[in-house]
Structure formats: structure tokens, C-alpha cells
Short mmCIF file of C-alpha atoms in Angstrom, two decimals:
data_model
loop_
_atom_site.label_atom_id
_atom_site.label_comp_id
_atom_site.label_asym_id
_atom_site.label_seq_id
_atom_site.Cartn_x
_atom_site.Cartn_y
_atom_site.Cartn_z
CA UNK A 1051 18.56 12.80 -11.81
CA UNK A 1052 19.28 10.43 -14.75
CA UNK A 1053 16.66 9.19 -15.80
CA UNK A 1054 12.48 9.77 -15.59
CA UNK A 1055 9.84 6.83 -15.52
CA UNK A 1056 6.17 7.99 -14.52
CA UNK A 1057 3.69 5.87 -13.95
CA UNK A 1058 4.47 1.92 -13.28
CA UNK A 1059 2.14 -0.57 -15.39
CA UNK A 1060 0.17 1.88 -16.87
CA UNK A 1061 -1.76 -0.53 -18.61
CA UNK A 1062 -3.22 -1.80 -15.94
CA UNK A 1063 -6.65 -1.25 -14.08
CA UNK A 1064 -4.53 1.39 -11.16
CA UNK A 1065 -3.63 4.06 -14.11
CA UNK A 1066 -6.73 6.26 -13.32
CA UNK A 1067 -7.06 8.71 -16.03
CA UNK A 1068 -10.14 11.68 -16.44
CA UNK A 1069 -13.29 11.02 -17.35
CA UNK A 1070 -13.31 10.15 -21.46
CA UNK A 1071 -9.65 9.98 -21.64
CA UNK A 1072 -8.08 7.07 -23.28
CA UNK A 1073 -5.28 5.63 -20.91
CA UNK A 1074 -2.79 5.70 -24.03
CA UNK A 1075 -3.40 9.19 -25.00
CA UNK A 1076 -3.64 10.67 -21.37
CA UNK A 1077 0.25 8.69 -21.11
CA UNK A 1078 1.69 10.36 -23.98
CA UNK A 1079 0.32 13.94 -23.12
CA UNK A 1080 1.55 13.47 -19.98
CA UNK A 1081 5.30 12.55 -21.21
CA UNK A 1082 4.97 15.43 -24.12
CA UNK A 1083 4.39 17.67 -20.85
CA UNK A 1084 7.38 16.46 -19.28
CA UNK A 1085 9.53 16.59 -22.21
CA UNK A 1086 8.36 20.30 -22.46
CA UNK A 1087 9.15 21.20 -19.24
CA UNK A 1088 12.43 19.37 -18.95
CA UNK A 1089 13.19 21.08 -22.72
CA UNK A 1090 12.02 24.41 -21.18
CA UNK A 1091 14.38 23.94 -18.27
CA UNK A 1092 17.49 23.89 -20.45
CA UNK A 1093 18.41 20.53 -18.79
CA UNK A 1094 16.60 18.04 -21.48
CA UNK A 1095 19.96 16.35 -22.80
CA UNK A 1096 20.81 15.38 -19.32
CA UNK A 1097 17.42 13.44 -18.42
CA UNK A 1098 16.47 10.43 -20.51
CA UNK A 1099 12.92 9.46 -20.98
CA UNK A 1100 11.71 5.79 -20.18
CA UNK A 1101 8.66 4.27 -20.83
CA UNK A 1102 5.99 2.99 -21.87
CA UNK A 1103 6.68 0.62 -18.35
CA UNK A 1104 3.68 -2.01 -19.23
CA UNK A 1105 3.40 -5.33 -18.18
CA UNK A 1106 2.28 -8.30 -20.22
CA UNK A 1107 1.37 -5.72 -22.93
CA UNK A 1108 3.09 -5.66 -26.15
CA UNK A 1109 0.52 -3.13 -27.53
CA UNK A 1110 1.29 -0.10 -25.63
CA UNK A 1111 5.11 -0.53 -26.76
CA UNK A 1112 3.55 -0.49 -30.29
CA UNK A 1113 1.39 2.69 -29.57
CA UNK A 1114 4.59 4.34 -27.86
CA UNK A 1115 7.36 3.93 -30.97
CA UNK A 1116 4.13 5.08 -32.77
CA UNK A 1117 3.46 8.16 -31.02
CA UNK A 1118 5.73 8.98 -28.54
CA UNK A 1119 9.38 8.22 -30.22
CA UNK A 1120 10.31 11.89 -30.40
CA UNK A 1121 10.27 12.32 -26.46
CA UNK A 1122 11.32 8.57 -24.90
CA UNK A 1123 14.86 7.79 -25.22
CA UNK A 1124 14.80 4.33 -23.85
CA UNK A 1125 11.54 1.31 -23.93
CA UNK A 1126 11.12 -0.32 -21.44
CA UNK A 1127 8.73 -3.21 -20.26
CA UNK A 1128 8.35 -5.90 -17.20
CA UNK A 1129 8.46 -9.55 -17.59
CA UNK A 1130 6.58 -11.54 -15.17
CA UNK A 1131 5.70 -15.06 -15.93
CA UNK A 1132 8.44 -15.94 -17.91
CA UNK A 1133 10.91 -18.72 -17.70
CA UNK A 1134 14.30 -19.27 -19.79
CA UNK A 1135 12.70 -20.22 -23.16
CA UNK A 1136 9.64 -18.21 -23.07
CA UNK A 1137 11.27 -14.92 -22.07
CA UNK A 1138 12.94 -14.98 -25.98
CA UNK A 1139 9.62 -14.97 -27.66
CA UNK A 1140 8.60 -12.50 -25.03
CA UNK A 1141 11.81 -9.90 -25.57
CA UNK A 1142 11.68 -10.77 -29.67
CA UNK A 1143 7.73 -9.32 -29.43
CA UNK A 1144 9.17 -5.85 -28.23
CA UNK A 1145 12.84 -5.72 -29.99
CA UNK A 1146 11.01 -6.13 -33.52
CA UNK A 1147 8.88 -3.27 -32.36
CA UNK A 1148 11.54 -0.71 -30.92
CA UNK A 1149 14.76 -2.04 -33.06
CA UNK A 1150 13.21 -0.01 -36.27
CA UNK A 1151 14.24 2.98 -33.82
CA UNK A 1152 17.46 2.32 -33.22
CA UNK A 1153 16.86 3.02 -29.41
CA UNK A 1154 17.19 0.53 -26.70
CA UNK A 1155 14.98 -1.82 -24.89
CA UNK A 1156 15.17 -2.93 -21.19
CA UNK A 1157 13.33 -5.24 -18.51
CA UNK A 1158 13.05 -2.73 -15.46
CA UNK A 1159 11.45 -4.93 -13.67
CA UNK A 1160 11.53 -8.79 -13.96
CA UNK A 1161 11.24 -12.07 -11.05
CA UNK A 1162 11.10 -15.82 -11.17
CA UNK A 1163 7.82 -17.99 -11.69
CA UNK A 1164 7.31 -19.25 -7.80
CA UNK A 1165 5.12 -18.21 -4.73
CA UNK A 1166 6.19 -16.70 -1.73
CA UNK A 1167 7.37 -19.89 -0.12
CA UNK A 1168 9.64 -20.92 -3.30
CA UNK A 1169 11.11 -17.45 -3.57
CA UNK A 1170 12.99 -17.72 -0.62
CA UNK A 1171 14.52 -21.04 -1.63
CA UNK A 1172 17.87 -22.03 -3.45
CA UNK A 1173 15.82 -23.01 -6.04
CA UNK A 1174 14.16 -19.78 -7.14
CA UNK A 1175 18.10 -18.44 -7.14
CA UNK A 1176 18.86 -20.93 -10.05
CA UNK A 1177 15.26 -19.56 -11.94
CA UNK A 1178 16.67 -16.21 -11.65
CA UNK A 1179 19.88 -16.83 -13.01
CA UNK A 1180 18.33 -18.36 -16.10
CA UNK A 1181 16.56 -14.76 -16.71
CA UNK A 1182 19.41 -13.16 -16.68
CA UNK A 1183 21.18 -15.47 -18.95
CA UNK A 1184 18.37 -15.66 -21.08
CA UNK A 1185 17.84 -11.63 -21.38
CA UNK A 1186 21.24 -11.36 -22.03
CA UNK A 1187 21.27 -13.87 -25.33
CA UNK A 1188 18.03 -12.19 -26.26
CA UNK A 1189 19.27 -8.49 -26.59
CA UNK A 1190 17.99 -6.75 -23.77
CA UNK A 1191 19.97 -3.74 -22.70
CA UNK A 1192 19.81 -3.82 -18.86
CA UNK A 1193 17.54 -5.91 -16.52
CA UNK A 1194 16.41 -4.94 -13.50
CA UNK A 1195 15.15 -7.56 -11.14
CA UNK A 1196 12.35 -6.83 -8.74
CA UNK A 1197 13.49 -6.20 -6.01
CA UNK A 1198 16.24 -6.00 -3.74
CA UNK A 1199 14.24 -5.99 -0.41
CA UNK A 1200 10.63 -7.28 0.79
CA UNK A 1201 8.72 -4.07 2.07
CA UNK A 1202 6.93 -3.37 4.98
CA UNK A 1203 4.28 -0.35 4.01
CA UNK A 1204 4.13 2.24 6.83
CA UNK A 1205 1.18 3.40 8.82
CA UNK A 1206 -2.07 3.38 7.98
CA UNK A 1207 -1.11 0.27 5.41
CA UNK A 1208 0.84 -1.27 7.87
CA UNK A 1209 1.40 -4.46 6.09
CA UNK A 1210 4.33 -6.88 5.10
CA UNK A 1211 3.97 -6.90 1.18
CA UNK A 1212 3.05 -10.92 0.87
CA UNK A 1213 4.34 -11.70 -2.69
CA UNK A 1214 8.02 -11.97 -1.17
CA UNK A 1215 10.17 -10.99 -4.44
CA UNK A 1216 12.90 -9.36 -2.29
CA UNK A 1217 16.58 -11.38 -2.28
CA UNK A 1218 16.37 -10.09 0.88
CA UNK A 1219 13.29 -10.08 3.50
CA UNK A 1220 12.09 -7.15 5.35
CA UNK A 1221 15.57 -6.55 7.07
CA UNK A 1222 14.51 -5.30 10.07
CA UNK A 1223 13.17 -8.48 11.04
CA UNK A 1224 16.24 -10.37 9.44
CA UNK A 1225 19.46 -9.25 7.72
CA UNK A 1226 19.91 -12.36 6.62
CA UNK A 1227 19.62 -12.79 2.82
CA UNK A 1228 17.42 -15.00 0.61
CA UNK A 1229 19.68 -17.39 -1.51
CA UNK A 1230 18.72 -16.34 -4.82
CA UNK A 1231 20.68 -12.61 -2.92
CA UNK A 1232 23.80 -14.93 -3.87
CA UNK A 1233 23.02 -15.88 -7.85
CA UNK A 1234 21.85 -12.43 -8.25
CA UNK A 1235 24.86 -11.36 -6.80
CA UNK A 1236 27.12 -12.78 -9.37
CA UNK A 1237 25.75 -11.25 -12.39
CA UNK A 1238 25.55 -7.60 -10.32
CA UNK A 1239 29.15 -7.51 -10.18
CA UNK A 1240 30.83 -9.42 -12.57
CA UNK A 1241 28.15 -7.51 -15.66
CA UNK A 1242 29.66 -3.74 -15.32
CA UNK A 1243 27.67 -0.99 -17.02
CA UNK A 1244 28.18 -0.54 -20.91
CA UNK A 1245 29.69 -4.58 -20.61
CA UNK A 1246 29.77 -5.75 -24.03
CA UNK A 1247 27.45 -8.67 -24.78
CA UNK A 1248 29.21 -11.44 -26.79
CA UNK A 1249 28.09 -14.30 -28.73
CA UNK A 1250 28.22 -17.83 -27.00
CA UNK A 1251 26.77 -21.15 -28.02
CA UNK A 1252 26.60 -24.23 -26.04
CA UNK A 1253 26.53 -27.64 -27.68
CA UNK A 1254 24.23 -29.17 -24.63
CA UNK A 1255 20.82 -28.07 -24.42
CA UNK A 1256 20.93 -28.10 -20.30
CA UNK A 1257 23.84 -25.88 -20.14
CA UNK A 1258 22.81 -22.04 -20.57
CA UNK A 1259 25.39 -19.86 -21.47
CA UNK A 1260 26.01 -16.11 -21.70
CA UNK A 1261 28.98 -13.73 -21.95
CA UNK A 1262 30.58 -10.17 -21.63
CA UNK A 1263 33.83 -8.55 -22.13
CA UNK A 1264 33.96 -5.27 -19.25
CA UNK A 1265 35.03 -2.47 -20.03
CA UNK A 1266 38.24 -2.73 -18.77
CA UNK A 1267 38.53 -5.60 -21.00
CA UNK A 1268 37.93 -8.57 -18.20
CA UNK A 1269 35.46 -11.49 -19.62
CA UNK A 1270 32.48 -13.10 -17.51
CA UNK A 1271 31.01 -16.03 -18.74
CA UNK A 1272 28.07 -17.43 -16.75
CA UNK A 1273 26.40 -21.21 -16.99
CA UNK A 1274 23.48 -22.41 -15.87
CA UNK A 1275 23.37 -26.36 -15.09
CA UNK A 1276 19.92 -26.67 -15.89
CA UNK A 1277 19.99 -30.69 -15.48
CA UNK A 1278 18.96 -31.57 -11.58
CA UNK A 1279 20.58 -34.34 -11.69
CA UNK A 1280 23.98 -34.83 -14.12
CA UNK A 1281 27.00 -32.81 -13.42
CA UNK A 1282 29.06 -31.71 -16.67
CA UNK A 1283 32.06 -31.19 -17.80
CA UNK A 1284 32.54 -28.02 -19.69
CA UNK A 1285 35.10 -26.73 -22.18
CA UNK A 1286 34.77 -23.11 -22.21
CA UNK A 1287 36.27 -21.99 -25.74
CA UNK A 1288 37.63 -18.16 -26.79
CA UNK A 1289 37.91 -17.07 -30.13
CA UNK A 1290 40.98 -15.23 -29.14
CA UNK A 1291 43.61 -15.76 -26.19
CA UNK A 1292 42.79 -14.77 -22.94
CA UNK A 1293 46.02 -14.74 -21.55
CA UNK A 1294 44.59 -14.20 -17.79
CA UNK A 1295 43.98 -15.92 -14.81
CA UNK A 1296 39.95 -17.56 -15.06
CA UNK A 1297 38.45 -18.41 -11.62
CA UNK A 1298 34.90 -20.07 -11.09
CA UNK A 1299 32.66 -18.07 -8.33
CA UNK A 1300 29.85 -21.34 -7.88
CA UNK A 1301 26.24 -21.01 -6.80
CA UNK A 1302 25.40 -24.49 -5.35
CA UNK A 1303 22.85 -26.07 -2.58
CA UNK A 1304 26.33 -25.46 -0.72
CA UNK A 1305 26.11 -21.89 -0.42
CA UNK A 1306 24.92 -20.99 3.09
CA UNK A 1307 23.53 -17.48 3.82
CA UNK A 1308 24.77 -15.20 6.18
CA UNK A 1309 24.21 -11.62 7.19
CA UNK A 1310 27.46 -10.67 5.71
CA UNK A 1311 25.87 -11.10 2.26
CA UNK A 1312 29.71 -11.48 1.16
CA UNK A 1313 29.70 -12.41 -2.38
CA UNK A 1314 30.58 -15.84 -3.31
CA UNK A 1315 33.86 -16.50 -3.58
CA UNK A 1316 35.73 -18.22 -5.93
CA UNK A 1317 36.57 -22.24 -5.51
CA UNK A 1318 38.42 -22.91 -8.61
CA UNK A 1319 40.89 -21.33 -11.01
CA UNK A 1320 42.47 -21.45 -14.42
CA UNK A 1321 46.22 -19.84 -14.39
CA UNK A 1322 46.92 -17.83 -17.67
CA UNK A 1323 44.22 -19.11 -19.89
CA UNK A 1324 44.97 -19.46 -23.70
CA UNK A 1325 42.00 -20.06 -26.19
CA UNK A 1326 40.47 -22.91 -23.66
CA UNK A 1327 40.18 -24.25 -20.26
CA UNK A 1328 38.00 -27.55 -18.75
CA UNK A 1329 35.80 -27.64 -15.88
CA UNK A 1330 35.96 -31.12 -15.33
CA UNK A 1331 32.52 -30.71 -13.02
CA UNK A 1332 29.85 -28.23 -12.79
CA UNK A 1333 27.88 -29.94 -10.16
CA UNK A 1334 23.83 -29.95 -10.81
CA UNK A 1335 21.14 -27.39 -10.74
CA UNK A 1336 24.44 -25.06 -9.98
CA UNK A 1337 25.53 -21.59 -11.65
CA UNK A 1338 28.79 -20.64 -12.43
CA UNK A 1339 30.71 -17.29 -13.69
CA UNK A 1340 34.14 -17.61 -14.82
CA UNK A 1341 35.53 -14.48 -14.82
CA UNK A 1342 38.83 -12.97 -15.03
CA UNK A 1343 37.94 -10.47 -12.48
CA UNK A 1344 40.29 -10.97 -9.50
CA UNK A 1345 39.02 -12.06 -6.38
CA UNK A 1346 37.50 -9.30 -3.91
CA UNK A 1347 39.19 -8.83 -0.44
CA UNK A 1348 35.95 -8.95 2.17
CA UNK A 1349 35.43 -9.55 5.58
CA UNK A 1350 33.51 -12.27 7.27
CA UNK A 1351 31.74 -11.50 10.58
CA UNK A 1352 31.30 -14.87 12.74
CA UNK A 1353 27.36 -14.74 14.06
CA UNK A 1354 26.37 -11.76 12.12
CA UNK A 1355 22.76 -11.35 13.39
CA UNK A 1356 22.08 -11.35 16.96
CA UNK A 1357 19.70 -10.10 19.14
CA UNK A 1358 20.57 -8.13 22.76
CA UNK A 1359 19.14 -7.13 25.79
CA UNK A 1360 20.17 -3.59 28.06
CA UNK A 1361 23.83 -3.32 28.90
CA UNK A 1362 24.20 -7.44 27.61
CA UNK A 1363 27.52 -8.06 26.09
CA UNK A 1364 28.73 -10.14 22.61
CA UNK A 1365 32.24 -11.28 21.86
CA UNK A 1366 32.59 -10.69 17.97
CA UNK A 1367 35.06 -11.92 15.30
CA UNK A 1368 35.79 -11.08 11.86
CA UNK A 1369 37.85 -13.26 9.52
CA UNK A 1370 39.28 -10.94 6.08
CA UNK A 1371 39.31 -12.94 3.26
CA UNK A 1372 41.53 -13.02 0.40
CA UNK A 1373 43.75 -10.30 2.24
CA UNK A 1374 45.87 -9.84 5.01
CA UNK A 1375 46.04 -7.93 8.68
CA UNK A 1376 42.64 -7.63 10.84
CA UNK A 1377 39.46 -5.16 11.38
CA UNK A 1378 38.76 -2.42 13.65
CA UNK A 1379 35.72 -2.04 14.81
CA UNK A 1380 33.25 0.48 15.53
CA UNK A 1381 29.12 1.42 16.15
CA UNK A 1382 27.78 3.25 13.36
CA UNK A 1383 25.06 6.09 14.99
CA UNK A 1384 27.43 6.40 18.18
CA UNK A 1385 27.31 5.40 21.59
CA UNK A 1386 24.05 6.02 22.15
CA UNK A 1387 23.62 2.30 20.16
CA UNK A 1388 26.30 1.21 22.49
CA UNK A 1389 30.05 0.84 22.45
CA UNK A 1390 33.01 -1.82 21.16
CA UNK A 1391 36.17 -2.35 21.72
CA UNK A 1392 39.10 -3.15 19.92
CA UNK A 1393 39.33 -6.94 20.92
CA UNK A 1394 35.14 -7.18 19.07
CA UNK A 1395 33.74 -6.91 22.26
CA UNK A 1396 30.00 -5.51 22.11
CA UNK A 1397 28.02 -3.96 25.19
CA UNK A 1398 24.64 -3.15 24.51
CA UNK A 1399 23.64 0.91 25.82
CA UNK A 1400 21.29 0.62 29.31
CA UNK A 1401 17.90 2.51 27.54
CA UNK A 1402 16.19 2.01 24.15
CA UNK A 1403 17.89 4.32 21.23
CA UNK A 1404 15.89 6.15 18.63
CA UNK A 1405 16.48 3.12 16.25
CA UNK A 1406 15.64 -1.02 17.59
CA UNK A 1407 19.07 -2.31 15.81
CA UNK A 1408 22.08 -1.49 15.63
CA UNK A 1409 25.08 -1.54 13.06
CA UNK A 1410 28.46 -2.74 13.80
CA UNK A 1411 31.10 -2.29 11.30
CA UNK A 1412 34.76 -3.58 10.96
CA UNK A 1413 37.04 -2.29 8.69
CA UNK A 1414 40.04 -3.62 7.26
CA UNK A 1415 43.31 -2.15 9.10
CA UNK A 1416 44.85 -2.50 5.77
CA UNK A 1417 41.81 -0.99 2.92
CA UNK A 1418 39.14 1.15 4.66
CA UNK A 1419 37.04 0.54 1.58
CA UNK A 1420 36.86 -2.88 2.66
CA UNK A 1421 34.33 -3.33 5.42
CA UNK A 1422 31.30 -5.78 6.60
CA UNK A 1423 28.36 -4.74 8.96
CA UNK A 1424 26.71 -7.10 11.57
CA UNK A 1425 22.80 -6.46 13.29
CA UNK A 1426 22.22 -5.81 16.78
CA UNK A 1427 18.79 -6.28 18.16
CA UNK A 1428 17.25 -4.93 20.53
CA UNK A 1429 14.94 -6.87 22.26
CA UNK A 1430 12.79 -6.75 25.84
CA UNK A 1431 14.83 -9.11 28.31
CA UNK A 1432 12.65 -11.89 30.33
CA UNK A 1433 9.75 -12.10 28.13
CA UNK A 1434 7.55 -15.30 28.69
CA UNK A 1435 3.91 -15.99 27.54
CA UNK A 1436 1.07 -18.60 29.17
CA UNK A 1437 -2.14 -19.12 29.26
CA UNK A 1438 -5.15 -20.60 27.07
CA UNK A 1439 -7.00 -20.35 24.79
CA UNK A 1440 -8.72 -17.33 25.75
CA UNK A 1441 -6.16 -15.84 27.71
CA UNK A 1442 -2.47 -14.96 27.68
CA UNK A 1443 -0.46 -13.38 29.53
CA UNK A 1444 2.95 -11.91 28.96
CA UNK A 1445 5.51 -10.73 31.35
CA UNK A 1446 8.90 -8.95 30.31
CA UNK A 1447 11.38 -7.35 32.42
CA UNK A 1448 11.11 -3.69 33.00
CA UNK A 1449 13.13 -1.66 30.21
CA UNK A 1450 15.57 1.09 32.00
CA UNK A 1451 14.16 5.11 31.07
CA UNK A 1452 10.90 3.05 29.57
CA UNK A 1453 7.72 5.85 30.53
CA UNK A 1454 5.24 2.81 29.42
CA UNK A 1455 4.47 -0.20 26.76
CA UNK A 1456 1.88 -0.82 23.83
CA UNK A 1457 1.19 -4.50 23.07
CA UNK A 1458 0.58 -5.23 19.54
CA UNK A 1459 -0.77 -8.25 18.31
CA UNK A 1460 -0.92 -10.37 14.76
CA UNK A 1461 -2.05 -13.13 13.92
CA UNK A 1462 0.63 -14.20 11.18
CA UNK A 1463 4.20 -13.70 11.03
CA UNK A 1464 5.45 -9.85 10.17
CA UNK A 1465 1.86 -8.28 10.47
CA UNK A 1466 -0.33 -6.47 9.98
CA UNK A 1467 -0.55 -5.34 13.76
CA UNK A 1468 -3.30 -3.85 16.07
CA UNK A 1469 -2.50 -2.30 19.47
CA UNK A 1470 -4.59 -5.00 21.55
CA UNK A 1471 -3.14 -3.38 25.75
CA UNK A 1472 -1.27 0.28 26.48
CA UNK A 1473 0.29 0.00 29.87
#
């Protein structure tokens, strides 16, 4: 354990606190406890502190540097609501705050403006993209985008959380991933930890720019095309030589998604770059990184989301890009989630397993750390529904080693469900 955040938004109405006890004081205790303890433990140089975790609430950042600087190592806030211009005034509200400190300042939890619908467009991809270009002109340390997956909430919730954030939906219902998965995607690995943060201007107000050096000394630079409708040419300029190979990684209305959630791949390069190179079109609306990080060797699985009956078989194929030889495959969990052979060819196990999907890997014959996955689901073979208004019925083939069914029922897609027939 790394690093300790307690209570999420704290200044909001959920942060339930004694009677007579001022939410801001009943926080700070409560970190000068942990502080204590962690002091107490002998182990208080290897945990760092984060907080104060609001949300839309400048003022408990103020009361933290104010009274609580001596046991948070890191400030923190989350930045809803904000778009590429207005998260600046929003970060320079907090940096002139914590900066006097000398300690840093991150968004641990940030998203696009959009509803449910939008979020799961290419669209909202782009808006995300522009966050992180804009926190990273603007200072902030680290940004942490909310969140990686929708979330189903177990039993007695039992609910598919509605606001829809995740670059990828509830995966058990698809593995596929939202496209924003891809934009995100570039700035996740082509901005290492401790990446250096360099200036970078842009002489055209609809091109966003921002840039790193890695630590290994590789540069990213990322654009945002902000204009929907004029593609630009862009000079990319270096105060210094290069001297490396540049290639362009491109999130367009092009990119489709796929349950490989490969990352984009690069379309374009720049051999042994000097002080400059020209992109003589960055299509619309798009996002680019030009890094000089090599291309990735990854594997593409043809049809990577399917859905099986008992002892039904699939014919797989896997394609390894930007390398050489072919996969092997295998079943992760065992046979009991069925078996493959060498050739790709799937067969489904006769009775339910513990788990309704399954995982099929296949792993480069020349890197084992290179390796996709593809979903197998299982699903009840001959189902059929009629009927009316007031009645349907439902027939399904009988599942081998199956002791009974429950029928659940919902009246929108992904719940919440209520057992409505046991049989």
C-alpha cells in the first residue's frame, strides 16, 4: 500500500459526521488519526497521504493546506463539468492554493461533459482527450479519469450504475470497449510515470497541444483537432534534435472497436527526425500522439466476442501485428470452461461452469508477454419468446447437469432484475 485516500467527496451531503461536528474538522481529525497510527506503525515514510478529495469545492483545499499540511503529502480534487478552457481556471483555483507548499496537486478523478448516451460515442473520446491535454498544460501532476469500467452493484443494490463513465461497459455483458477506451488509451501509455511535462505552444487556436519527454528519454506529443470540420497541416517543431524515428498513433471516426482493445496503432511515420517534421493532414475532430516510442507487437483476435451454447464449436484466428510467427492458444480456468486446440478451434464444455464466460488466450510463439484474450458466452440454446401483451412465454432447451431455472425479469436493458418464475 502506496498511498491512503479516505473518504471520496467529502464535501458533499454523503460525508455523515457526529452530531455537532463540523464536516472539515471531523476530516482532519480523522487524517491526524491516521497519520498517528501509520507514524506509530514505523511504516509512515512509505504511505503518502491524499486528500482533501472534494468536488467542485475549492474551499476545503483552502481549509486543508491550512490545517492539515503537516500530515497530507499530496492534494487532490475531482473535476466534473469542465471542458478544455474552463478546466485552467478550475486547476489555477487549487495550484495558487497548494503551490505555496511546494507539494503536488492531482485530478483523481475527472470525465467528459455528456450523458450516458454521448459517453459511449466517438465523440466523448475526443472531449476526453482535450482534459488530458488541457491538465497537462495546466500543471496537474497525474489525472485519473473516472473510470475504467461501468459497474454493476451486487445484491441487494442490484443495479447497473446509469451515469455510464466507464471506457468500457459492464463487461460481462460486453467486452467490447467504448471508443473514448481508444483516446484514453493513447495518453495511458505513451505518458509513463515521473514523464516530464514540457512546454508547447500552438500558433492555431483549434489545435491543442501537449508534450512529455519519458523517462527513458522518448518524446510524446499529443494534438487535439478541435475544428469538426478543417483538417490541418502541422509542423511539429523541437528545440533540440530528435534524432529518432516519430510515428503518428491517430484517433479518428475510423477507429472501430473490438474486444481486443489493442491499442491504436500507428499509420504514419517520420524516419530520424531532426529539429522538425510536417503532418501534411490531421484529419478533423481527430487526436494524434507522435511519439518516438516504437510500435508495440500485439495480437488481433478475428470475432473476439461470441456467445456459445453446450458442447457448440468456434473456429478462431489471431493475426500478430507488428511481429512475426503465430499464437498458441489456450482456456484460461481449465477445461472445465472447455478446451482448444492448436489449429483455434473452440468446443464449448457439455454443463454450465462456475463462471457464464469464458477466456481464451493466444500467445505469441515468439514473446509470451505478448498475448490477447477473446469472450466466450455462455448462453441457454433454443430460447424463443411469444405471446401478448399480458402473457409470454419462453421456451429454451434443457441445459445438461441443470437441477432447475429462475426467470428474472427487467424492464430496461442491464437491470435491475426481479425473479418473476423458479422452475
Amino acid at each position: 500500500m502506496k498511498y491512503v485516500m479516505s473518504y471520496n467527496e467529502p464535501n458533499l451531503a454523503s460525508f455523515a459526521t457526529p452530531a455537532h461536528v463540523s464536516k472539515p474538522i471531523y476530516y482532519r481529525d480523522m487524517y491526524q488519526a491516521i497519520h498517528d497510527r501509520l507514524t506509530a506503525d514505523g511504516i509512515r515514510s512509505q504511505v503518502k497521504l491524499i486528500g482533501p478529495d472534494e468536488s467542485g469545492a475549492a474551499n476545503w483545499t483552502q481549509f486543508a493546506v491550512q490545517q492539515m499540511n503537516g500530515v497530507l503529502d499530496i492534494y487532490d480534487g475531482h473535476a466534473y463539468g469542465q471542458d478544455y478552457a474552463t478546466l485552467a481556471g478550475w486547476l489555477s483555483d487549487r495550484l495558487q492554493i497548494v503551490n505555496p507548499t511546494g507539494k503536488p496537486f492531482m485530478i483523481t478523478e475527472f470525465a467528459g461533459i455528456a450523458n450516458p448516451d454521448s459517453r459511449k460515442t466517438y465523440q466523448y473520446g475526443v472531449s476526453v482527450a482535450d482534459l488530458l491535454v488541457s491538465g497537462m498544460r495546466n500543471n496537474a501532476s497525474s489525472l485519473l479519469y473516472w473510470r475504467f469500467a461501468d459497474q454493476r452493484l451486487p445484491e441487494p443494490l442490484n443495479f447497473l450504475d446509469n451515469n455510464a463513465y466507464g471506457l468500457y461497459r459492464w463487461m460481462p455483458i460486453a467486452a467490447t470497449p467504448n471508443p473514448s477506451y481508444y483516446a484514453f488509451g493513447l495518453f495511458s501509455r505513451y505518458v509513463e510515470a515521473h514523464a516530464e511535462v514540457l512546454s508547447a505552444q500552438s500558433d492555431d487556436p483549434d489545435l491543442h497541444v501537449a508534450s512529455v519527454r519519458l523517462p527513458n528519454g522518448d518524446y510524446s506529443v499529443f494534438v487535439v483537432n478541435s475544428s469538426k470540420t478543417a483538417d490541418k497541416h502541422v509542423t511539429i517543431r523541437f528545440t533540440s534534435p530528435v534524432d529518432k524515428t516519430v510515428r503518428r498513433h491517430l484517433y479518428s471516426e475510423d477507429v472501430v472497436p473490438s474486444a481486443n482493445a489493442n491499442l491504436i496503432p500507428s499509420d504514419k511515420h517520420w524516419a530520424q527526425v531532426g529539429n522538425q517534421f510536417n503532418d501534411d493532414s490531421l484529419p478533423a475532430n481527430s487526436v494524434a500522439v507522435y511519439t518516438t516510442v516504437p510500435d508495440e507487437t500485439q495480437i488481433e483476435i478475428m470475432s473476439a466476442d461470441q456467445s456459445v451454447t453446450w458442447g457448440e464449436q468456434v473456429k478462431f484466428k489471431a493475426v500478430v501485428l507488428n511481429g512475426i510467427g503465430g499464437v498458441k492458444w489456450s482456456v484460461l480456468g481449465g477445461p472445465e470452461y472447455g478446451t482448444i486446440s492448436n489449429g483455434g478451434v473452440y468446443r464449448a464444455p457439455s454443463t454450465m461452469p462456475a463462471m457464464r464466460q469464458a477466456l481464451i488466450r493466444a500467445t505469441s510463439n515468439t514473446d509470451p508477454g505478448v498475448y490477447s484474450y477473446t469472450v466466450i458466452r455462455f448462453e441457454a440454446a433454443g430460447l424463443s419468446a411469444s405471446g401478448e401483451e399480458d402473457k409470454i412465454v419462453l421456451n429454451w432447451l434443457p441445459s445438461a447437469g441443470a437441477t432447475g431455472y429462475s426467470v428474472k425479469r427487467s424492464i430496461g436493458a442491464g437491470g435491475s432484475y426481479e425473479v418473476i418464475a423458479d422452475k
